[in-house]
Amino acid sequence: MANRIEYEKVLNPAQLEAVTSSDGPILVIAGAGSGKTRTLVYRVARLVESGVPPESILLLTFTRKAAQEMLDRAASLADPRCRFVSGGTFHSLAFKVLRSHAEALGYANSFTILDRSDMEEVLRSLIPELHMPKKGQRFPKRGTLANILSKAANLQEPVEAFILEEYSQFIEVAPQIGNLGSLYAEYKKANQLMDYDDLIISLQRLLGENKDIRTELSRKYGHIMVDEYQDTNAIQADIVKWLAYDHRNVMVVGDDAQSIYSFRGANYRNMFDFPSIFPETKIIKLEQNYRSTQPILALTNALMDQADEKYTKCLFTERGGGEKPKVIDTRTEHEQALLISNYLKQQMAEGQSINDFAVLFRAAYHSFELEAELTRQRIPYVKYGGFKFLESAHIKDFLAHMRVVVNRDEAISWIRILRLVKNVGMGKSQAIIKWMKNEQTPLQQLAEWPGAGRRESGLKSLGILLGRLTSREIEPKNAVEQVMEYYLPILKDKFDDYPRRQKELEQLVPMANRYRKLRRFLDDLVLEPPTSSADIDQGEKGKTLTLSTVHSAKGLEWPVVFIIWAMEGRFPASMAYSNPLNLEEERRLMYVAATRAKDQLLISYPGQESVPVWSNYGGAGNGLSSFISTLPSYLFSHERGAAKTLLRGRKRGKRQFETSLEPRSRSYPFSQGDRVRHPAFGPGVVSKFVASNKVEVLFKNFGKKLLHLEYTTLEKI
């Protein structure tokens, strides 16, 4: 027997409306922590309970696991038949439909699916047909080629235009990559193959071009629900439109404020376009938050109030109490790492579990200094998004050049650096190592190895570098710079994503600058040889600090959350300033980060560090992220000082530091009515001064903006 659910008792009014609304298109704006999944689960249960056949309900999610978990929950709540609801991903639906209807597109229904490795292998086999010159412009590796062709397909952009936008380092070979894409498409058609992207593109085409198939599927799936709609791309939104074209019984659930995956092709505009596609759409907002305290929600609400385009919503909670979020200027990056490490040790000493804490950041390399400090203090952590600092291949390569200088017998590092030399493989590497050890050859004479010939000329450059590094007077910072000069050409040749990896390597320069001895720098940084860096003690299973990029933290929550490097040029990232849409996505990233916190939110930035911001405008940023600095100061407390002093003040419970953001006194060359230019918002006019250091500007293309002059750049026209 199916259980009868008393929906009024288990759902709040907005959730109840979403669950019990009758037929027709529904857009559910589900704020962070507002019970989005709960709403979908009860909606499934309600439909089945009201007599809708489970097989005629389609639940589309981004992973099969998510769909299965929702259907299992619905079945346990009410009717076991909920497990027979059609649940899955856009790709699994496309595969099922195309197995029956591929012939309408000129394919056999027995077509084969190419996985990612198969795709890369096919691309590799087709490259010779391009007749590329043996010497000339660099051509991407097959993994990068697959990324380019896949994302261009998902964005429905010409390959060459996409390369210009996102892979400009390959602009010289863009025509050849475009040709490769054409050859790849012909190969797939000739061999009855489809890759993952073809599945949804083919389903979109099938629905758009074939009315009979569209009608058949519309009758089969009389009720459609889509989770995480803000993460759909244009193709997936089109599929939803066609599937619901006849009956229009479609509910999409999402949060425009959490659309952060444009790099995967996701289009936040799908949330705003849905009511245009279905003019009779009912919009329901889930605003009651079950995760965070009200002071945290007050800050996140204000953060999104500044967005250029949004569905206005105001998250609230029935939870009582809670302290204001803290914004902490730690002065330097090292003090930032010390503050977090010491704070965690203090909290653990008082009995709090380490897995109650998370540290979030905009980019994976932002945590490198912190990782080094956590390792020094033996605080176990696990990192999501990117590799751990010491586990990345390019970091290991780089450090190995210095490790052989402080320890000539370290064979593993010798093999790493020798195998980076052209025409030197494992056999030659071992022979060189044995020769140098037996002959006690000085490092700078590496090229004198008896087996060296013209093909191994790279040994000479390596020997020169090692000779410079053996100087007793060399300081760690200078050593890092010397290795950087030698290694960057290798990095660019070895990795297609070298710009990102180069940024990560550059983090070693300020870290090395705090040391006088190279050995001490390497010992503190690594503690163990590179071969065993992955074995850093993780402590008792489950008892680890979480370090995560914001992208990898979406959907998760912790009692206490740190957001680090909340600084102009880092968060928002410097590259975002060239495009207002990118800057708005950075704001949404900050919102996602802040809404992960349940009880306490701490936002830190090293205010004395200088960060490049917008190279196109020749400026540099130095100060708190404008996303935070432009918020009303009563929403957070603001502290400045060294880590030890901050912790001591907090422990005594004394308010030794500023509780509002009060920048140093400074005069600004603006008056009401002045015409100005902002690097992201463009031209505008100063409409009024809100305070001595805050100004309201009316921008031509972006409307009114409240700017904090201490932390923004305005040019008087």
XYZ file of C-alpha atoms in Angstrom:
717
model
C 0.000 0.000 0.000
C 1.229 3.473 -0.850
C 1.585 5.908 2.042
C -0.465 9.088 1.993
C 1.767 12.116 2.500
C 0.534 15.106 4.524
C 2.245 17.649 2.299
C 1.118 20.688 4.313
C 3.023 19.394 7.348
C 6.317 18.546 5.657
C 6.693 21.411 3.171
C 6.856 25.173 3.551
C 4.270 27.226 1.578
C 6.513 27.862 -1.449
C 7.613 24.223 -1.646
C 3.984 23.131 -1.286
C 2.945 25.364 -4.192
C 5.685 23.901 -6.400
C 4.760 20.340 -5.472
C 0.978 20.671 -5.847
C 0.689 23.080 -8.786
C -1.381 21.668 -11.638
C -0.353 21.243 -15.260
C 1.556 23.849 -17.225
C 5.076 25.309 -17.271
C 6.603 26.128 -13.884
C 9.916 27.869 -13.150
C 11.141 27.253 -9.596
C 13.807 29.727 -8.463
C 15.473 27.702 -5.712
C 17.821 29.791 -3.575
C 20.873 28.202 -1.959
C 19.938 25.757 0.796
C 16.205 26.159 0.154
C 15.277 22.492 -0.299
C 15.429 22.189 -4.092
C 15.952 18.410 -4.085
C 13.250 17.923 -1.463
C 10.808 19.800 -3.682
C 11.571 17.623 -6.712
C 11.262 14.422 -4.674
C 7.851 15.374 -3.293
C 6.729 16.549 -6.739
C 7.457 13.071 -8.128
C 5.603 11.472 -5.211
C 2.619 13.781 -5.656
C 2.284 13.091 -9.394
C 2.360 9.320 -8.882
C -0.023 9.584 -5.941
C -2.480 11.590 -8.076
C -2.619 8.844 -10.710
C 0.017 9.884 -13.246
C 1.710 6.722 -14.613
C 5.334 6.707 -13.378
C 6.639 5.827 -16.855
C 5.168 9.053 -18.247
C 7.191 11.222 -15.852
C 10.670 12.288 -17.015
C 13.190 13.594 -14.473
C 16.334 15.046 -16.085
C 19.398 15.623 -13.898
C 23.138 16.036 -14.493
C 24.132 12.639 -13.088
C 22.358 9.290 -13.079
C 23.190 8.943 -9.404
C 21.301 12.153 -8.552
C 18.217 10.968 -10.434
C 18.311 7.532 -8.823
C 18.682 8.965 -5.322
C 15.678 11.266 -5.856
C 13.505 8.434 -7.166
C 14.544 6.120 -4.315
C 13.616 8.832 -1.814
C 10.242 9.364 -3.492
C 9.580 5.608 -3.453
C 10.405 5.351 0.245
C 8.140 8.319 1.053
C 5.062 7.213 -0.829
C 4.530 4.749 -3.651
C 7.240 2.180 -4.559
C 6.233 2.701 -8.193
C 8.151 6.005 -8.097
C 11.213 3.913 -8.968
C 9.688 3.374 -12.421
C 9.829 7.097 -13.225
C 12.130 7.754 -16.200
C 15.126 9.428 -14.591
C 18.560 10.194 -15.976
C 20.772 12.622 -17.842
C 20.235 14.429 -21.124
C 22.815 12.102 -22.683
C 21.155 8.904 -21.462
C 17.771 10.123 -22.752
C 19.332 10.983 -26.121
C 20.964 7.560 -26.366
C 17.643 5.823 -25.650
C 15.744 7.898 -28.237
C 18.419 7.619 -30.927
C 18.585 3.841 -30.582
C 15.078 3.848 -32.070
C 15.174 6.852 -34.376
C 18.763 7.345 -35.600
C 17.727 6.364 -39.123
C 15.817 9.655 -39.399
C 19.229 11.374 -39.274
C 20.980 9.058 -41.701
C 22.517 6.800 -39.046
C 21.871 3.127 -38.429
C 20.119 2.424 -35.133
C 23.101 0.196 -34.311
C 25.562 3.132 -34.229
C 28.501 2.913 -31.792
C 29.357 5.394 -29.035
C 32.876 6.836 -28.908
C 34.139 7.467 -25.387
C 36.645 10.233 -24.697
C 39.755 8.086 -25.189
C 38.336 6.722 -28.453
C 37.653 10.278 -29.611
C 41.244 11.315 -28.905
C 42.588 8.264 -30.745
C 40.476 9.009 -33.833
C 41.677 12.630 -33.846
C 45.297 11.477 -33.580
C 44.833 9.146 -36.558
C 43.354 11.966 -38.689
C 46.101 14.554 -38.083
C 48.384 13.239 -40.881
C 45.597 14.026 -43.382
C 46.103 17.741 -42.615
C 49.598 17.549 -44.188
C 51.025 19.863 -41.538
C 54.642 21.023 -42.063
C 57.056 19.037 -39.899
C 58.447 22.235 -38.470
C 56.394 25.322 -37.846
C 53.518 26.336 -35.622
C 52.766 24.268 -32.582
C 49.735 21.977 -32.887
C 47.625 21.051 -29.831
C 47.893 17.660 -28.202
C 45.004 15.279 -28.817
C 43.408 15.878 -25.405
C 43.343 19.621 -26.077
C 41.966 19.033 -29.581
C 39.146 16.988 -28.073
C 38.399 19.799 -25.597
C 38.300 22.409 -28.366
C 36.022 20.428 -30.702
C 33.747 19.335 -27.855
C 33.155 22.761 -26.362
C 32.759 24.431 -29.753
C 30.085 21.835 -30.544
C 28.292 22.420 -27.227
C 28.375 26.180 -27.735
C 27.319 25.724 -31.370
C 30.160 28.008 -32.437
C 32.523 27.694 -35.427
C 35.760 26.093 -34.271
C 37.948 28.990 -35.418
C 35.811 31.590 -33.616
C 35.918 29.523 -30.428
C 39.712 29.189 -30.601
C 40.018 32.966 -30.877
C 37.964 33.339 -27.670
C 39.459 30.643 -25.436
C 42.573 29.093 -27.014
C 44.272 32.096 -28.556
C 47.702 30.415 -28.218
C 46.615 28.210 -31.160
C 45.167 30.953 -33.360
C 47.838 30.378 -36.055
C 46.683 26.794 -36.578
C 42.954 27.488 -36.104
C 42.132 26.792 -39.805
C 43.825 23.383 -39.576
C 41.947 22.561 -36.365
C 38.719 23.556 -38.113
C 39.625 21.211 -40.976
C 40.332 18.457 -38.481
C 36.852 18.967 -37.040
C 35.373 18.466 -40.523
C 37.451 15.318 -41.110
C 36.360 14.002 -37.706
C 32.675 14.578 -38.513
C 33.057 12.771 -41.880
C 34.882 9.872 -40.204
C 32.127 9.416 -37.634
C 29.387 9.451 -40.257
C 31.234 6.999 -42.503
C 31.853 4.597 -39.631
C 28.463 4.946 -37.885
C 29.994 6.531 -34.774
C 28.730 9.171 -32.364
C 30.572 10.817 -29.475
C 28.900 12.181 -26.329
C 28.331 15.617 -27.852
C 26.703 14.085 -30.929
C 24.086 12.444 -28.718
C 22.456 15.643 -27.488
C 23.074 17.549 -30.734
C 21.387 14.726 -32.663
C 18.459 14.632 -30.234
C 18.021 18.399 -30.618
C 18.026 18.064 -34.389
C 15.664 15.076 -34.326
C 13.098 16.928 -32.202
C 13.352 20.131 -34.197
C 13.085 18.537 -37.644
C 10.699 15.628 -37.114
C 7.195 16.462 -35.907
C 6.084 12.820 -35.665
C 8.943 11.858 -33.354
C 8.397 15.017 -31.314
C 4.711 14.156 -30.890
C 5.535 10.555 -29.973
C 7.944 11.629 -27.211
C 5.598 14.328 -25.966
C 2.868 11.705 -25.513
C 5.291 9.310 -23.848
C 6.542 11.877 -21.321
C 3.499 13.859 -20.194
C 5.286 15.469 -17.250
C 8.885 16.713 -17.391
C 11.105 17.977 -14.585
C 14.625 19.372 -14.984
C 17.076 19.854 -12.111
C 19.884 22.466 -12.078
C 18.399 24.265 -15.063
C 20.875 27.137 -14.702
C 23.619 24.692 -15.752
C 22.022 23.673 -19.048
C 23.471 24.822 -22.342
C 21.514 26.136 -25.332
C 21.189 22.651 -26.854
C 19.722 21.155 -23.681
C 17.294 24.073 -23.267
C 16.159 23.464 -26.836
C 15.572 19.772 -26.063
C 13.396 20.719 -23.075
C 11.415 23.114 -25.269
C 10.692 20.462 -27.914
C 9.873 17.697 -25.417
C 7.239 19.894 -23.747
C 6.116 21.580 -26.959
C 2.688 19.902 -27.110
C 1.588 19.444 -23.477
C 3.738 22.174 -21.815
C 3.773 20.275 -18.509
C 7.352 21.106 -17.603
C 8.926 22.205 -14.341
C 12.503 23.474 -14.342
C 14.300 24.085 -11.064
C 17.434 26.143 -10.609
C 19.095 29.246 -9.249
C 20.417 31.889 -11.639
C 22.687 33.097 -8.809
C 24.503 29.744 -8.863
C 25.226 29.582 -12.593
C 29.021 29.183 -12.578
C 29.790 26.723 -15.360
C 30.051 28.855 -18.494
C 33.447 27.216 -19.116
C 31.502 23.996 -19.766
C 29.062 25.750 -22.065
C 26.316 26.384 -19.473
C 24.178 29.445 -20.213
C 22.617 31.252 -17.253
C 20.305 33.041 -19.722
C 18.248 29.838 -19.967
C 16.701 30.765 -16.605
C 15.565 34.155 -17.926
C 14.486 32.896 -21.350
C 12.218 30.125 -20.026
C 9.179 32.414 -19.488
C 9.643 33.722 -23.037
C 9.564 30.200 -24.468
C 6.540 29.348 -22.297
C 4.646 32.652 -21.807
C 2.157 31.134 -19.358
C 4.950 30.150 -16.938
C 4.219 30.245 -13.220
C 7.285 31.451 -11.271
C 7.717 30.112 -7.731
C 10.556 31.276 -5.477
C 12.010 29.088 -2.732
C 13.510 31.637 -0.340
C 13.463 29.921 3.067
C 17.001 28.725 3.737
C 17.660 25.657 5.901
C 21.451 25.940 5.987
C 22.857 29.297 7.077
C 22.338 31.833 9.845
C 20.581 35.104 9.016
C 23.758 37.272 9.227
C 25.348 35.092 6.535
C 22.195 35.299 4.406
C 22.064 39.084 4.838
C 25.516 39.330 3.281
C 24.750 36.935 0.414
C 21.441 38.690 -0.336
C 23.254 42.030 -0.557
C 25.947 40.475 -2.735
C 23.407 39.389 -5.361
C 21.439 42.638 -5.082
C 24.355 44.198 -6.969
C 24.035 41.769 -9.909
C 23.138 43.314 -13.261
C 20.600 40.624 -14.144
C 18.848 38.433 -11.607
C 15.628 36.998 -10.302
C 15.204 39.066 -7.159
C 14.885 36.865 -4.098
C 15.604 37.340 -0.414
C 16.795 34.296 1.479
C 15.667 34.047 5.091
C 15.861 31.465 7.840
C 14.030 30.586 11.021
C 17.351 29.766 12.703
C 18.067 32.162 15.536
C 21.312 33.930 16.396
C 24.563 33.747 14.489
C 27.482 36.136 14.256
C 28.301 38.506 11.440
C 30.668 37.258 8.750
C 34.248 38.369 9.380
C 36.444 40.038 6.772
C 40.126 39.846 7.704
C 43.044 41.694 6.149
C 46.002 39.443 7.006
C 48.464 41.835 5.293
C 50.529 39.089 3.582
C 49.841 35.713 1.996
C 52.009 33.979 4.573
C 50.044 35.591 7.428
C 46.850 34.416 5.730
C 48.116 30.827 5.789
C 49.260 31.206 9.412
C 45.920 32.670 10.498
C 43.959 29.720 9.123
C 46.398 27.063 10.365
C 46.635 28.512 13.866
C 42.885 29.110 14.041
C 42.230 25.474 13.148
C 44.668 24.186 15.766
C 43.032 26.418 18.345
C 39.547 25.178 17.456
C 40.626 21.528 17.448
C 42.234 22.004 20.862
C 38.835 23.176 22.078
C 37.196 19.983 20.796
C 35.827 20.960 17.381
C 36.170 18.402 14.574
C 38.516 19.301 11.706
C 35.970 18.167 9.119
C 33.633 20.969 10.229
C 35.894 23.390 8.337
C 36.447 24.191 4.677
C 38.716 26.658 2.904
C 37.436 27.803 -0.497
C 39.276 29.678 -3.250
C 38.749 30.920 -6.792
C 41.622 28.990 -8.436
C 43.533 25.877 -7.397
C 46.895 27.659 -7.139
C 45.532 30.112 -4.551
C 45.931 27.462 -1.852
C 49.607 26.587 -2.440
C 50.974 28.735 0.383
C 48.289 27.411 2.721
C 49.043 23.809 1.727
C 52.692 24.311 2.582
C 51.777 25.748 6.018
C 49.239 23.007 6.772
C 51.868 20.409 5.912
C 54.398 22.121 8.189
C 51.899 22.119 11.060
C 50.825 18.526 10.279
C 47.171 19.443 9.796
C 45.573 16.779 7.552
C 43.670 18.036 4.542
C 42.124 16.855 1.314
C 41.929 19.088 -1.756
C 39.257 19.162 -4.448
C 39.664 20.973 -7.754
C 43.100 20.834 -9.341
C 45.947 18.791 -7.894
C 47.615 19.125 -4.567
C 50.504 21.511 -4.940
C 53.206 18.879 -4.482
C 51.468 16.296 -6.666
C 51.337 18.334 -9.891
C 53.759 17.106 -12.566
C 55.057 20.576 -13.424
C 55.697 21.412 -9.743
C 57.620 18.162 -9.286
C 59.620 18.823 -12.444
C 60.431 22.344 -11.333
C 61.513 21.481 -7.778
C 63.580 18.506 -8.977
C 66.118 20.889 -10.579
C 66.862 22.381 -7.139
C 66.616 19.124 -5.224
C 69.553 17.565 -7.121
C 71.659 20.557 -6.117
C 71.064 20.092 -2.387
C 71.212 16.287 -2.652
C 73.276 14.906 -5.550
C 72.246 11.341 -4.726
C 68.524 11.830 -5.225
C 68.032 9.565 -8.229
C 64.291 10.169 -8.626
C 64.768 13.917 -9.152
C 67.713 13.257 -11.496
C 65.523 11.041 -13.665
C 62.781 13.709 -13.737
C 65.073 16.470 -14.997
C 67.133 14.324 -17.394
C 64.042 12.926 -19.094
C 62.940 16.497 -19.841
C 65.997 16.816 -22.086
C 65.275 15.916 -25.710
C 66.530 12.486 -26.830
C 67.351 11.405 -23.277
C 65.230 8.451 -22.183
C 65.269 6.194 -19.158
C 68.324 4.173 -20.272
C 70.494 7.231 -20.927
C 69.270 8.877 -17.717
C 70.414 5.923 -15.628
C 73.740 5.796 -17.459
C 74.342 9.529 -16.823
C 73.453 9.209 -13.139
C 75.844 6.250 -12.734
C 78.655 8.100 -14.580
C 78.292 11.264 -12.480
C 78.271 9.278 -9.248
C 81.303 7.125 -10.142
C 83.335 10.020 -11.545
C 82.150 12.625 -9.012
C 81.586 14.937 -11.966
C 80.727 18.572 -11.147
C 77.130 19.362 -12.084
C 78.112 22.030 -14.602
C 80.091 19.410 -16.585
C 77.013 17.312 -17.270
C 77.429 17.738 -21.047
C 80.799 15.943 -20.880
C 79.087 12.582 -20.425
C 80.938 10.235 -22.827
C 77.707 9.110 -24.477
C 76.624 12.657 -25.364
C 76.376 13.575 -29.015
C 74.693 16.208 -31.134
C 71.233 14.770 -30.355
C 71.755 15.259 -26.619
C 72.820 18.918 -26.883
C 70.212 19.875 -24.270
C 72.501 18.468 -21.579
C 74.703 21.559 -21.978
C 71.873 23.972 -21.041
C 70.925 21.814 -18.073
C 74.559 21.707 -16.922
C 74.820 25.523 -17.109
C 71.669 25.889 -14.987
C 72.879 23.397 -12.369
C 76.231 25.174 -12.247
C 74.504 28.461 -11.414
C 72.372 26.803 -8.750
C 75.448 25.361 -6.982
C 76.735 28.836 -6.123
C 76.964 29.189 -2.343
C 75.729 32.753 -2.508
C 72.558 31.975 -4.448
C 69.362 32.855 -2.597
C 66.226 30.717 -2.967
C 64.327 33.468 -4.803
C 67.133 33.799 -7.347
C 67.316 30.007 -7.706
C 63.590 29.836 -8.474
C 63.961 32.588 -11.070
C 66.900 30.782 -12.726
C 64.938 27.519 -12.950
C 61.919 29.455 -14.243
C 63.934 30.874 -17.146
C 65.203 27.389 -18.060
C 61.963 25.467 -17.482
C 59.325 27.716 -19.118
C 60.190 26.629 -22.703
C 59.916 22.996 -21.543
C 56.609 23.744 -19.808
C 55.172 25.303 -22.975
C 56.271 22.329 -25.054
C 55.015 19.714 -22.593
C 51.619 21.141 -21.577
C 48.912 22.758 -23.731
C 47.510 24.510 -20.647
C 50.878 26.077 -19.830
C 49.444 29.559 -19.039
C 47.630 28.152 -15.987
C 50.612 26.059 -14.919
C 52.954 29.032 -15.319
C 50.776 31.028 -12.904
C 51.084 28.200 -10.410
C 54.869 28.108 -10.744
C 55.044 31.873 -10.194
C 53.639 31.317 -6.704
C 57.017 29.839 -5.758
C 58.782 33.198 -6.131
C 57.223 35.005 -3.114
C 57.389 31.788 -1.097
C 61.121 31.419 -1.768
C 61.720 35.088 -0.957
C 61.200 34.398 2.769
C 64.193 32.064 2.945
C 67.951 32.554 2.927
C 68.990 28.933 2.317
C 67.827 26.781 -0.589
C 67.824 23.560 1.447
C 65.597 25.068 4.148
C 63.181 26.351 1.505
C 62.895 22.913 -0.119
C 62.669 21.080 3.199
C 59.891 23.333 4.486
C 58.043 23.186 1.201
C 58.185 19.469 0.612
C 59.234 17.757 3.857
C 59.402 14.492 1.926
C 60.864 13.522 -1.480
C 58.507 14.210 -4.408
C 57.953 10.469 -4.890
C 56.120 10.236 -1.583
C 54.407 13.611 -1.386
C 51.107 11.903 -2.070
C 51.525 10.019 1.178
C 51.204 13.078 3.413
C 49.419 11.883 6.563
C 45.696 12.327 6.076
C 44.993 11.367 9.663
C 42.017 9.290 10.657
C 39.737 8.624 7.684
C 37.150 11.371 7.417
C 39.021 13.626 9.840
C 40.486 16.096 7.367
C 40.196 19.745 6.502
C 38.574 20.379 3.121
C 40.372 22.638 0.665
C 38.353 23.256 -2.462
C 37.877 25.469 -5.465
C 34.447 27.096 -5.409
C 33.402 25.143 -8.496
C 34.098 21.843 -6.738
C 32.290 22.968 -3.564
C 28.936 23.690 -5.215
C 26.150 21.735 -3.537
C 28.174 21.116 -0.342
C 28.105 22.783 3.080
C 30.206 23.102 6.253
C 29.672 24.710 9.673
C 32.672 27.028 9.175
C 33.892 28.308 5.802
C 36.969 30.394 4.973
C 37.111 32.193 1.631
C 40.727 33.155 0.938
C 42.285 35.607 -1.502
C 39.080 37.687 -1.614
C 41.026 40.345 -3.428
C 40.822 42.321 -6.648
C 42.688 40.373 -9.322
C 42.214 37.046 -7.573
C 38.504 36.992 -6.715
C 37.296 38.404 -9.093
C 40.001 36.972 -11.327
C 41.981 39.478 -13.372
C 40.905 37.952 -16.680
C 37.232 38.682 -15.885
C 37.630 42.457 -16.203
C 37.724 42.347 -19.977
C 34.104 41.128 -20.158
C 31.186 42.313 -17.977
C 29.476 38.907 -18.343
C 32.566 37.188 -16.936
C 32.653 39.655 -14.068
C 29.037 38.830 -13.238
C 29.869 35.123 -13.176
C 32.682 35.893 -10.733
C 30.074 37.546 -8.492
C 27.957 34.394 -8.660
C 31.039 32.364 -7.716
C 31.478 34.496 -4.602
C 27.798 33.942 -3.794
C 28.168 30.173 -4.128
C 31.253 30.253 -1.881
C 29.574 32.323 0.841
C 26.375 30.254 0.865
C 28.333 27.075 1.713
C 28.689 28.319 5.323
C 26.193 27.157 7.937
C 27.335 28.868 11.152
C 30.386 31.008 10.487
C 31.841 32.735 7.423
C 35.377 34.165 7.402
C 36.678 36.034 4.367
C 40.405 36.819 4.217
C 42.736 38.734 1.915
C 46.425 39.740 2.129
C 46.009 43.497 1.682
C 49.701 44.294 1.250
C 50.133 41.947 -1.712
C 50.007 43.416 -5.211
C 47.934 41.514 -7.764
C 47.780 42.240 -11.502
C 44.172 42.987 -12.389
C 43.392 44.114 -15.912
C 46.324 44.075 -18.266
C 44.217 45.696 -20.998
C 43.892 48.801 -18.848
C 47.414 48.879 -17.467
C 46.242 48.886 -13.862
C 46.868 46.753 -10.808
C 44.610 45.833 -7.954
C 45.501 45.966 -4.301
C 42.780 45.480 -1.756
C 39.625 43.732 -0.734
C 37.439 42.292 -3.489
C 34.989 44.878 -4.794
C 32.245 42.265 -4.351
C 32.717 42.634 -0.591
C 34.021 46.186 -0.226
C 30.947 47.678 -1.930
C 28.555 45.995 0.519
C 27.140 47.991 3.450
C 29.753 47.844 6.220
C 27.214 46.827 8.882
C 26.871 43.399 7.236
C 30.307 42.215 8.400
C 33.027 42.956 10.915
C 36.393 43.963 9.513
C 39.731 43.195 11.163
C 43.327 43.953 10.259
C 46.528 42.667 11.715
C 49.040 39.831 12.001
C 47.692 36.321 12.495
C 48.993 35.973 16.059
C 47.517 39.301 17.133
C 44.148 38.568 15.555
C 43.911 35.195 17.230
C 45.020 36.593 20.592
C 42.403 39.333 20.384
C 39.693 36.841 19.473
C 40.665 34.498 22.295
C 40.381 37.274 24.891
C 37.108 38.355 23.371
C 38.304 41.949 22.996
C 37.455 44.048 19.940
C 40.954 45.306 19.179
C 40.384 45.949 15.495
C 38.047 47.853 13.230
C 34.528 46.482 13.095
C 33.672 48.316 9.898
C 35.586 48.959 6.738
C 37.251 52.319 7.263
C 40.045 52.887 4.744
C 42.863 55.263 5.341
C 41.932 58.916 4.867
C 42.519 59.943 1.293
C 41.271 62.584 -1.119
C 39.825 61.672 -4.512
C 39.811 63.871 -7.643
C 36.101 63.488 -8.398
C 33.117 65.795 -8.080
C 29.411 65.326 -8.688
C 28.732 65.421 -12.438
C 32.241 64.323 -13.479
C 32.456 61.963 -16.431
C 34.471 58.850 -15.521
C 35.460 55.462 -16.923
C 35.558 52.109 -15.073
C 37.613 49.197 -16.499
C 34.623 46.818 -16.417
C 31.533 49.049 -16.523
C 32.799 51.565 -19.080
C 31.818 55.271 -19.203
C 29.575 56.903 -16.604
C 28.796 60.022 -14.604
C 29.345 60.603 -10.858
C 25.814 61.078 -9.522
C 26.581 61.552 -5.812
C 28.997 60.866 -2.953
C 27.558 58.487 -0.366
C 30.526 59.015 1.962
C 34.007 60.493 1.697
C 35.211 57.272 0.045
C 32.058 55.894 -1.584
C 30.563 57.205 -4.771
C 27.467 56.394 -6.802
C 28.107 56.318 -10.547
C 25.482 56.124 -13.274
C 27.026 53.978 -16.023
C 25.798 54.221 -19.592
C 25.430 50.455 -20.048
C 25.105 49.145 -16.494
C 22.986 51.657 -14.576
C 23.780 52.819 -11.038
C 26.696 51.293 -9.144
C 27.915 52.103 -5.625
C 31.728 51.994 -5.670
C 34.224 52.068 -2.826
C 37.014 54.338 -4.082
C 39.628 52.666 -1.906
C 39.138 49.396 -3.750
C 38.190 50.335 -7.286
C 39.763 52.128 -10.224
C 38.008 55.112 -11.800
C 39.542 57.251 -14.522
C 38.339 60.820 -14.920
C 37.479 61.559 -18.559
